[in-house]
Short mmCIF file of C-alpha atoms in Angstrom, two decimals:
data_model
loop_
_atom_site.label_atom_id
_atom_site.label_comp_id
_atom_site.label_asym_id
_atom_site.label_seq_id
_atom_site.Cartn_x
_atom_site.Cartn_y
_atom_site.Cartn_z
CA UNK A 22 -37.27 -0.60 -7.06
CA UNK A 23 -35.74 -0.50 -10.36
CA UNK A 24 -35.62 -4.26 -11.35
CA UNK A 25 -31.90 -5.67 -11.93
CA UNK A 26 -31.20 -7.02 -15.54
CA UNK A 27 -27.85 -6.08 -16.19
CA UNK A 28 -24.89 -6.49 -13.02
CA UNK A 29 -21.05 -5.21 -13.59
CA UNK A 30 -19.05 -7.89 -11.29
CA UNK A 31 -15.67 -6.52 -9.90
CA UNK A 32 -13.92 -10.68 -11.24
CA UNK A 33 -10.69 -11.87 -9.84
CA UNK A 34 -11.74 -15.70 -10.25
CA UNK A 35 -10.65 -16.32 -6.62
CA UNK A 36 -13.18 -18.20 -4.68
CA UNK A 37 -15.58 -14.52 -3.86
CA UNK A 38 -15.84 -14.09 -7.27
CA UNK A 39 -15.95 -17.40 -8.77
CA UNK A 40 -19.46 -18.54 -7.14
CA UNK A 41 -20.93 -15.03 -7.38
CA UNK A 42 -21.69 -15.23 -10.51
CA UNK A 43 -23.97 -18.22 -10.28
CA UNK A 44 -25.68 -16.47 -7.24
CA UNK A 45 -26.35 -13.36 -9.02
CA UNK A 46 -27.95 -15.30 -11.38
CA UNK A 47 -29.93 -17.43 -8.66
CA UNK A 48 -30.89 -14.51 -7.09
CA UNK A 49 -31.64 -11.30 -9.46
CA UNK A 50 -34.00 -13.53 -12.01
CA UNK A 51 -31.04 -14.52 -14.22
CA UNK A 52 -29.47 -11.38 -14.47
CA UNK A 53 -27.02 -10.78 -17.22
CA UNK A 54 -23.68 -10.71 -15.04
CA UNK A 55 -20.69 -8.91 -17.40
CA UNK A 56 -17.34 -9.53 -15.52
CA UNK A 57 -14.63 -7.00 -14.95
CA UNK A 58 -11.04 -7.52 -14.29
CA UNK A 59 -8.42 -5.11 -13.74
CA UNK A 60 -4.94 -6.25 -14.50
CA UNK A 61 -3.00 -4.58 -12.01
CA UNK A 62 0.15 -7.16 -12.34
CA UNK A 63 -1.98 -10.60 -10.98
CA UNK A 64 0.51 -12.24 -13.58
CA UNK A 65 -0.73 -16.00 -14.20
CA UNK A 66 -3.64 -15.26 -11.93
CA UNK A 67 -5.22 -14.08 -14.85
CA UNK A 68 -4.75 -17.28 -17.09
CA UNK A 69 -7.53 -18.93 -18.54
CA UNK A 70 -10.21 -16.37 -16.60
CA UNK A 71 -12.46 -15.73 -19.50
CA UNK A 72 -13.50 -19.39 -20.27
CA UNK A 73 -14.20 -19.41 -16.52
CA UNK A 74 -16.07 -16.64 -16.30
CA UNK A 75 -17.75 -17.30 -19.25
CA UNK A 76 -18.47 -21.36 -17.97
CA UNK A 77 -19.50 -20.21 -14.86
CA UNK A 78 -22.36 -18.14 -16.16
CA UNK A 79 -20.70 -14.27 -16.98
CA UNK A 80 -21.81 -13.44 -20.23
CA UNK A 81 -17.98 -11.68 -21.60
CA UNK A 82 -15.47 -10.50 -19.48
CA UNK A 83 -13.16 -7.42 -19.85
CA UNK A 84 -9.74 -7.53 -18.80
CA UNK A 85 -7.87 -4.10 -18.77
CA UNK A 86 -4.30 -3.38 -18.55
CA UNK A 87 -4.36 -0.73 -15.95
CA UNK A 88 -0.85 -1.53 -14.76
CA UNK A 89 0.93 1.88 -16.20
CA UNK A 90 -1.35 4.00 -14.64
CA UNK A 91 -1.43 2.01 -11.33
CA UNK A 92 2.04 2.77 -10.97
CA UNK A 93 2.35 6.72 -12.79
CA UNK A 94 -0.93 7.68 -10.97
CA UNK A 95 -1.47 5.41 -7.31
CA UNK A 96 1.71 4.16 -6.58
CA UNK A 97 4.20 6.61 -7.28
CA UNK A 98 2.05 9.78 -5.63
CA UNK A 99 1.50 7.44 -2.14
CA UNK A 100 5.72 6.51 -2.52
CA UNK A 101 6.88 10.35 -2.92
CA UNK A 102 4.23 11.25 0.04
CA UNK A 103 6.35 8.49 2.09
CA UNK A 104 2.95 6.79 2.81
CA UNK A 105 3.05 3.85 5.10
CA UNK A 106 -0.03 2.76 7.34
CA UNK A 107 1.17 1.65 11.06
CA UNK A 108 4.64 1.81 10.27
CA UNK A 109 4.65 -1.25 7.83
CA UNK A 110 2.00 -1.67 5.62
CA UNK A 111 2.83 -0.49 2.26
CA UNK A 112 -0.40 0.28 1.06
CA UNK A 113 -0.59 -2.82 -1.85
CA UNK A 114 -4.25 -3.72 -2.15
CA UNK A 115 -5.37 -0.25 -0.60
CA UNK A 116 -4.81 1.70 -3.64
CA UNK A 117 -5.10 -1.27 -5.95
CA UNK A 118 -8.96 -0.97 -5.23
CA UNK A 119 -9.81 2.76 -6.57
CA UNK A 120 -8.01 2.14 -10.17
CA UNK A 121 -9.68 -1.03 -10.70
CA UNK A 122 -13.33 0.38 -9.05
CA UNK A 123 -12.75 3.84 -11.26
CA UNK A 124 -12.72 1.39 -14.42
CA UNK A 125 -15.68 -0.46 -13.26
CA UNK A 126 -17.89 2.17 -13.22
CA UNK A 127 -16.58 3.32 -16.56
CA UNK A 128 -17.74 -0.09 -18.28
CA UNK A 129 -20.59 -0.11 -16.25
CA UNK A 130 -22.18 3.26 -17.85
CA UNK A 131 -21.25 2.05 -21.00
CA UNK A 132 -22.75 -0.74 -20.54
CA UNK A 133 -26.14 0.34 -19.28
CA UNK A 134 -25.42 -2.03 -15.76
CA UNK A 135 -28.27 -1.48 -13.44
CA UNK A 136 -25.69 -2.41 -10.68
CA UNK A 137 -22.39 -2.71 -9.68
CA UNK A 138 -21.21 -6.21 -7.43
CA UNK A 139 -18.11 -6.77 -5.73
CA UNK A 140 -16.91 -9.59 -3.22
CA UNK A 141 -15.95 -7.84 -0.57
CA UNK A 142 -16.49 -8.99 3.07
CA UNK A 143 -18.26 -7.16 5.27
CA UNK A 144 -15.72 -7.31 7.80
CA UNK A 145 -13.27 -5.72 5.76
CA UNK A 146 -11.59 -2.62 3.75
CA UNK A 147 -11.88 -3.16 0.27
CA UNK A 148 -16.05 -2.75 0.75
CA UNK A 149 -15.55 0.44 1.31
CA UNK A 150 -12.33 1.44 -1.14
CA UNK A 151 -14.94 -0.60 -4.02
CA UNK A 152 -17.90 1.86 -2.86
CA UNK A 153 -16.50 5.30 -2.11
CA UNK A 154 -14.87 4.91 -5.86
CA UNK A 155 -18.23 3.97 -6.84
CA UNK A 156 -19.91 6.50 -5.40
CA UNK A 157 -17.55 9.41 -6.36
CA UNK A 158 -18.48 8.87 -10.31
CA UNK A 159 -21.78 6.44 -10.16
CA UNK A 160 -23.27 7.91 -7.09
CA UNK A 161 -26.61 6.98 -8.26
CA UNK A 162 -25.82 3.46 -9.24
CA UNK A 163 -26.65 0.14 -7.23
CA UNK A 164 -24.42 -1.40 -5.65
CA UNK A 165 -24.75 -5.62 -4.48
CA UNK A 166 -22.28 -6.90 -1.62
CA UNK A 167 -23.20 -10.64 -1.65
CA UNK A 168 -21.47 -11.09 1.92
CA UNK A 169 -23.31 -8.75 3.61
CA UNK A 170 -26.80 -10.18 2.36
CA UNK A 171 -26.40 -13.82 1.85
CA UNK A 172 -26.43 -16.76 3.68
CA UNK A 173 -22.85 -18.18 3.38
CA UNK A 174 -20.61 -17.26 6.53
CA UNK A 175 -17.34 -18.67 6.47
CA UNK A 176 -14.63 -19.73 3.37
CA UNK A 177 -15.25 -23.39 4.13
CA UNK A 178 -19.34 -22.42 2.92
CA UNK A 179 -18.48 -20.59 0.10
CA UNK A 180 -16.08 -24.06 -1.10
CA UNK A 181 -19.73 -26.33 -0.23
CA UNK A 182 -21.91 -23.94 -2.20
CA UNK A 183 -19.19 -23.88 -5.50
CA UNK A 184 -18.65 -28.34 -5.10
CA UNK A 185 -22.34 -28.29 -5.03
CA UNK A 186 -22.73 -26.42 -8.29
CA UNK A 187 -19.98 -27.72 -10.26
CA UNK A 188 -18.02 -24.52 -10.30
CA UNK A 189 -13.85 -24.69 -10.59
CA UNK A 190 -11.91 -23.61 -8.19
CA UNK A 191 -8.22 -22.82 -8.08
CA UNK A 192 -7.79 -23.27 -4.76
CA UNK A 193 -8.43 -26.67 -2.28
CA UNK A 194 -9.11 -26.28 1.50
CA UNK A 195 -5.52 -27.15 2.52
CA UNK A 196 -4.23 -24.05 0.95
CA UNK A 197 -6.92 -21.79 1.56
CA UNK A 198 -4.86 -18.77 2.65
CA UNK A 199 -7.04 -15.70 1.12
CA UNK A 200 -4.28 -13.75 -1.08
CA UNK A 201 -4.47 -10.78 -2.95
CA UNK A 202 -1.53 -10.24 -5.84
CA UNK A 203 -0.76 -7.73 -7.77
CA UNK A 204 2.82 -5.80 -8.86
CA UNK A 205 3.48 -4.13 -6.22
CA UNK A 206 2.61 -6.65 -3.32
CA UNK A 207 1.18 -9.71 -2.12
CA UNK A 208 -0.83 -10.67 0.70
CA UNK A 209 -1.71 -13.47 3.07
CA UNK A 210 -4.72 -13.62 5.22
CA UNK A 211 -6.75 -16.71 6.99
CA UNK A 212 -5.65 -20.13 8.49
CA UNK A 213 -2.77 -20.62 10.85
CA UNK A 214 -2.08 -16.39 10.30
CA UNK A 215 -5.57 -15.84 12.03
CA UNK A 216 -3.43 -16.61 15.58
CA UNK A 217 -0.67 -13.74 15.79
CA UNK A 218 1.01 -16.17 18.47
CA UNK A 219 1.92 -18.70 15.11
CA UNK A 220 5.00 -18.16 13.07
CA UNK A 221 4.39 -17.54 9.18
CA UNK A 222 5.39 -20.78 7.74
CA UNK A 223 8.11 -18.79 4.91
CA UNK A 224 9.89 -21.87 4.37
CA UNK A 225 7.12 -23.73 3.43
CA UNK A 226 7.27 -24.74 -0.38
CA UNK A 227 4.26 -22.55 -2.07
CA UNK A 228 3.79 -20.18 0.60
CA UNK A 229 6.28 -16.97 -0.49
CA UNK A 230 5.60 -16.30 -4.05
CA UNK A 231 7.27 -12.85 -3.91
CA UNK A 232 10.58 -13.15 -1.79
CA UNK A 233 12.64 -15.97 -0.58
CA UNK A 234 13.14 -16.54 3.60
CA UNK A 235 16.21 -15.13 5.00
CA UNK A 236 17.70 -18.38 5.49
CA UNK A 237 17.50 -18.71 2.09
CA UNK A 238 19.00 -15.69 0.66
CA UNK A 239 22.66 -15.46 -0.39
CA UNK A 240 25.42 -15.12 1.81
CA UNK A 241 26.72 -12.34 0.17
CA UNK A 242 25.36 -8.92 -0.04
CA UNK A 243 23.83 -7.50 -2.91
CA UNK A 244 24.52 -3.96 -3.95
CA UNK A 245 21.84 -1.87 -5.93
CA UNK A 246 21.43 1.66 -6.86
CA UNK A 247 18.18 3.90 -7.34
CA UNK A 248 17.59 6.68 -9.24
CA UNK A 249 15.46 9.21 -9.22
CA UNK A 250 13.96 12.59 -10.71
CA UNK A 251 11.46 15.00 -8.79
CA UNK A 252 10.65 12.04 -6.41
CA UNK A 253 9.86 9.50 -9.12
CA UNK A 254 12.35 6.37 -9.97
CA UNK A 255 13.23 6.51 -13.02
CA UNK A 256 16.90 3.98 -13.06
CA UNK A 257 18.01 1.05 -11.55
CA UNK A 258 21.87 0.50 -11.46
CA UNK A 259 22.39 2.94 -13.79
CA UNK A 260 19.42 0.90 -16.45
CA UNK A 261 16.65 3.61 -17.51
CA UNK A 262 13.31 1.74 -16.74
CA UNK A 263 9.36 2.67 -17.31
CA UNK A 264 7.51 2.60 -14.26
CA UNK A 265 6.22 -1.19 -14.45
CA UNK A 266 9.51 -2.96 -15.53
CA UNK A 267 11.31 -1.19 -12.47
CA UNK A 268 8.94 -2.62 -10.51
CA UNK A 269 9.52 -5.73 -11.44
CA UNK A 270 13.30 -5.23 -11.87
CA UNK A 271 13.49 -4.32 -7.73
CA UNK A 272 11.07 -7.33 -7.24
CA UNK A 273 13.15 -9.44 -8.70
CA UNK A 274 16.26 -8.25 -6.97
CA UNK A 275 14.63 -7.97 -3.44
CA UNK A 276 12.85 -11.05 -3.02
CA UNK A 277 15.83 -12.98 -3.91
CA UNK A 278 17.09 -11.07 -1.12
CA UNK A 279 14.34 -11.60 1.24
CA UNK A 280 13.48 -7.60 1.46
CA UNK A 281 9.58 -6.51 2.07
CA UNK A 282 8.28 -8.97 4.13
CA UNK A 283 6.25 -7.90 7.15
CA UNK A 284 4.02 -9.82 9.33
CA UNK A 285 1.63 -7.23 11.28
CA UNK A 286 -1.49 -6.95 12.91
CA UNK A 287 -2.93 -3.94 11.37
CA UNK A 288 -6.24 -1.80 12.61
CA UNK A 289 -8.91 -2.30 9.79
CA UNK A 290 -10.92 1.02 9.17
CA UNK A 291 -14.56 -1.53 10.50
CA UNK A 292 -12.94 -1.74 13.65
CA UNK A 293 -11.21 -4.84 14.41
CA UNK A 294 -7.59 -5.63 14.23
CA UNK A 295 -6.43 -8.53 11.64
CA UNK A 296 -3.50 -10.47 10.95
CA UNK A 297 -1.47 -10.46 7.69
CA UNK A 298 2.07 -11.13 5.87
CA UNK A 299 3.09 -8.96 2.99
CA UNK A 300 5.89 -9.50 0.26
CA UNK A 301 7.01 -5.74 -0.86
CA UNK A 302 10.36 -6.79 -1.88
CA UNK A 303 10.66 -3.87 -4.69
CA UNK A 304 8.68 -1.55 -2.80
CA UNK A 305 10.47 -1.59 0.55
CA UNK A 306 13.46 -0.87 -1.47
CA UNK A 307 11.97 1.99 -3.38
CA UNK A 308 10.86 3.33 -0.14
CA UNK A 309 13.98 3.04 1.62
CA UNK A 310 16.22 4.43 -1.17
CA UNK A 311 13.30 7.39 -1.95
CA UNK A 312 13.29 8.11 2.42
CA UNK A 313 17.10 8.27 2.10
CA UNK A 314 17.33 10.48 -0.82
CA UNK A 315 15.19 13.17 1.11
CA UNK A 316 17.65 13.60 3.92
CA UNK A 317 19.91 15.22 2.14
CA UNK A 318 17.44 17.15 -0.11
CA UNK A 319 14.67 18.46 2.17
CA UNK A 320 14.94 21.24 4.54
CA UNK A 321 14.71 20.25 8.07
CA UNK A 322 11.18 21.82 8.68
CA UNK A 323 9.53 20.80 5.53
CA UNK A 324 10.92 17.08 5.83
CA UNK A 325 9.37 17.01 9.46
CA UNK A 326 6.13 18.58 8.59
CA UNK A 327 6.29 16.03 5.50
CA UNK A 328 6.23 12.74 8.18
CA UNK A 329 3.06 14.26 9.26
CA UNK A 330 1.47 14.75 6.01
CA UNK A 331 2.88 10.85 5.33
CA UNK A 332 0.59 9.53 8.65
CA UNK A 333 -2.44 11.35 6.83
CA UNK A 334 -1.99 10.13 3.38
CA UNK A 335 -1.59 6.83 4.65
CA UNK A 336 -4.99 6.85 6.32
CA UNK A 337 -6.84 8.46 3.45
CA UNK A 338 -5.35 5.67 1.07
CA UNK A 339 -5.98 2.69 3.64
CA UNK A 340 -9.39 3.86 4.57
CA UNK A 341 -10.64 4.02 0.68
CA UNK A 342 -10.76 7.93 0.34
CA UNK A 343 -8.81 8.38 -2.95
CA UNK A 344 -10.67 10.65 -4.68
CA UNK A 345 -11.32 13.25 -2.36
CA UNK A 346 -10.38 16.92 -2.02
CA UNK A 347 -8.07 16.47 0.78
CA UNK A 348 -5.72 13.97 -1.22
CA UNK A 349 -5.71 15.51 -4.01
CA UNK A 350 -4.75 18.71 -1.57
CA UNK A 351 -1.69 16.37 -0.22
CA UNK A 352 -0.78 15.54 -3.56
CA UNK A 353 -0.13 19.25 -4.38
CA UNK A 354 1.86 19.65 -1.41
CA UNK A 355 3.59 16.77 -1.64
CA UNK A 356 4.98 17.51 -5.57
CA UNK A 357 6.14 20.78 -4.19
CA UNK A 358 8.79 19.35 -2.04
CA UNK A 359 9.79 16.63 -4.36
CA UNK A 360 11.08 19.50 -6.80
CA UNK A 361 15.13 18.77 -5.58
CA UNK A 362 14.54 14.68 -4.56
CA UNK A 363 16.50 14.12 -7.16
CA UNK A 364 19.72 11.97 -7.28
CA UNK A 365 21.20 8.43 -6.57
CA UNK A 366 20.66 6.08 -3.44
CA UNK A 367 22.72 2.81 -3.45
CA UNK A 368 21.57 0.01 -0.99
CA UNK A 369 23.31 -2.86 0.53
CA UNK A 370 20.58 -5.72 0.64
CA UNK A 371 21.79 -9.04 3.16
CA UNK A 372 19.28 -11.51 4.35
CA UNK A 373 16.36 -9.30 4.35
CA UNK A 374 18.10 -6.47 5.58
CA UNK A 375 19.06 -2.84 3.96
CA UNK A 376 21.69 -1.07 5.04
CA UNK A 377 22.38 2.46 3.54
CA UNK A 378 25.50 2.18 1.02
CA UNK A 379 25.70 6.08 -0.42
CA UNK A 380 23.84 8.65 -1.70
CA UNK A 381 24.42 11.72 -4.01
CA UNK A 382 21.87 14.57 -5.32
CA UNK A 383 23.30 17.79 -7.17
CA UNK A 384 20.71 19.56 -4.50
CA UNK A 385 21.93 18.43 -1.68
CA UNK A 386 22.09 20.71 1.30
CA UNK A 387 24.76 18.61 3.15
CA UNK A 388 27.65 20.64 3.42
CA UNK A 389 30.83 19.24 4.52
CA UNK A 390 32.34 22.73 5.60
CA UNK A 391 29.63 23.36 7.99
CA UNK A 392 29.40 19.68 9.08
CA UNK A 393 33.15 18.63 9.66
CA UNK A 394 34.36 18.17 13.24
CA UNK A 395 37.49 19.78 11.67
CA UNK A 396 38.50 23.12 12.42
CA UNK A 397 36.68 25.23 9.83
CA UNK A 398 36.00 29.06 8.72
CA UNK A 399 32.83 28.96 8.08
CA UNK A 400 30.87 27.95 11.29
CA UNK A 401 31.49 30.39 15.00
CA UNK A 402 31.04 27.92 17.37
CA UNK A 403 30.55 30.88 20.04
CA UNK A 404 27.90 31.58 18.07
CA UNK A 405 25.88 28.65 19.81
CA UNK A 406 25.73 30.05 23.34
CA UNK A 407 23.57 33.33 22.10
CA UNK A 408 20.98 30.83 20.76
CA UNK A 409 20.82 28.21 23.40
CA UNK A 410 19.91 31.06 25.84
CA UNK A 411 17.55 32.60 23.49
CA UNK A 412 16.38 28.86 22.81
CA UNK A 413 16.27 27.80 26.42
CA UNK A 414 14.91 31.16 27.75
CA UNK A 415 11.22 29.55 28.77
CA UNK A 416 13.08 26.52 30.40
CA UNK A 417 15.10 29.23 32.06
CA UNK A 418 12.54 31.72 32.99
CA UNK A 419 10.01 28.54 34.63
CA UNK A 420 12.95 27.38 36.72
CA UNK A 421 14.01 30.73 37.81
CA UNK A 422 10.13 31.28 39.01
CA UNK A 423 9.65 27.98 40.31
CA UNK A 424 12.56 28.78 42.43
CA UNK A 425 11.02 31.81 43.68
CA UNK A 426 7.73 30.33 44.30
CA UNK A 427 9.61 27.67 46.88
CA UNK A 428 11.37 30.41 48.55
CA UNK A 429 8.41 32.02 49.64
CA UNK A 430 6.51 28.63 50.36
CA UNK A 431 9.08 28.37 52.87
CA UNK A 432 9.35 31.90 54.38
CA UNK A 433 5.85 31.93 54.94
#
């Protein structure tokens, strides 16, 4: 085997990350470990990182402002396909993984890296978004999973094994919740959320970071209204936005509204079922208005056939398969029927609740004359007993057998 000398770490300086580091270098002969970090909108997460990375043994670290395209070219394609996994999730750290794995492997080759590390568990889904990425443009390249190899087996270990060796940690066992931020989301895993029978604690000081509870949102409504072109946001209340600052314009407005949070047990692609809470307070809202806008703009076969294609999506994003044929196939679908999703959606946001407040779109195929319960010229209401015989003719014809087939039973 091909000895290690060189390792490209996938770095968030949360506790995975911060002790790998030192055990690469225990392990691979005092490899030289280059860190990677991918700013997908971690905020002050990423404060101070390179002098620790670089004090706990990483000789430089990249960090990469990836947040643009994370939005233009994962977010916005998942939001238009109406992507949601089980109903709830949102997708945050699912597609947060193949940007920041794509630019791994891109430092990594020009780096010369012998492998690729990431500090993934081997219980859950990122090991797998991390590696497919990897092995759709590296496939030759190594790849090192610490958790599935070494000795440490809980949280609590990893905490011994970093107090042992001096290395800083952010975090102390009290508040040991594992959390994954970026701009679209954030997530809470471990502790006290590991029993689905225990409420999440959302009034506790620290825990939202994202939202406010519903107790503590105003008590009056606030009004906002979406824009959009071919599918894509592109205004808030009327404000032209790029893609990152309307994020972070609806984040700002939902979570003091308590919108996007949603506390599920979700199937994980290994197998087992696991606990989290999510704060999506822009996304829910861009998801709501964008779900909304498409009632009035999609035909009724192509938005039903669309829900499927949505369940699909979902799965391929969730279970790490990003770049592949098939969603890249979806994709091209999908932009086909956002052609006409364009117009205005205004939401009524109360106490983490949205309640739809309007909507407009010069395509819209609502049409008031064929709708009204008004008399009308337009619409022959006679017309409707042709096609519910035509319609029901199989319901009819079965019955009319059946019938038959009982009259003879009792003949004979």
């Amino acid at each position: 085997m091909k000895e290690i000398k060189k390792v490209v770490l996938a770095y968030s300086g949360g506790l995975d990350t911060s002790i790998i580091i030192h055990w690469l270098k225990e392990n691979y002969n005092n490899c030289e470990v280059i860190a990677v970090s991918g700013d997908v909108g971690q905020g002050t997460e990423l404060d101070g990182l390179e002098e620790k990375a670089l004090k706990t043994g990483a000789s430089k670290l990249y960090i990469e402002d990836l947040k643009k395209e994370f939005v233009e070219d994962y977010i916005f394609p998942t939001l238009k396909a109406g992507a949601v996994y089980e109903k709830d999730y949102l997708l945050g750290t699912s597609f947060a993984r193949p940007i920041i794995a794509k630019r791994i492997v891109e430092i990594a080759k020009a780096e010369g890296a012998d492998a690729i590390c990431h500090g993934c568990t081997g219980k859950g889904n990122d090991q797998v978004r991390f590696e497919l990425t990897i092995k759709a443009f590296a496939p030759g390249m190594k790849i090192i999973a610490p958790w599935r190899i070494w000795d440490i087996k809980s949280r609590e270990e990893e905490m011994d094994y970093a107090e042992a060796r001096n290395i800083p940690l952010k975090i102390s066992r009290e508040t040991n919740y594992s959390k994954d931020k970026n701009l679209w989301h954030l997530s809470h895993e471990g502790m006290d959320l590991e029993t689905p029978a225990n409420e999440p604690q959302y009034n506790k000081p620290g825990f939202l970071e994202l939202c406010v509870s519903p107790e503590q949102a105003p008590d009056e409504p606030t009004y906002v209204t979406i824009s959009f072109e071919k599918g894509i946001p592109v205004a808030v209340d009327g404000e032209k936005l790029g893609p990152v600052e309307l994020i972070y314009k609806l984040n700002e407005i939902g979570g003091k509204n308590a919108i996007g949070l949603a506390d599920l047990v979700e199937n994980r692609l290994v197998g087992m079922k696991s606990r989290g809470v999510y704060e999506n307070p822009g996304g829910a809202i861009l998801y709501r208005a964008h779900q909304v806008l498409e009632t009035i703009t999609l035909d009724r076969d192509t938005q039903h056939y669309k829900e499927i294609i949505a369940l699909r999506y979902a799965e391929l994003v969730y279970f790490g398969q990003w770049f592949t044929p098939l969603r890249e196939a979806l994709d091209a679908f999908v932009d086909k029927t956002q052609e006409n999703v364009t117009g205005d959606v205004r939401l009524k946001l109360y106490k983490g609740n949205m309640i739809n407040a309007g909507v407009t779109s010069p395509y819209s195929l609502y049409s008031e004359a064929f709708a009204t319960f008004d008399e009308d010229e337009v619409y022959n209401q006679k017309d409707a007993e042709g096609f519910i015989n035509l319609f029901g003719l199989p319901i009819t014809v079965r019955a009319i057998l059946e019938q038959e087939r009982k009259e003879k039973n009792k003949q004979n």
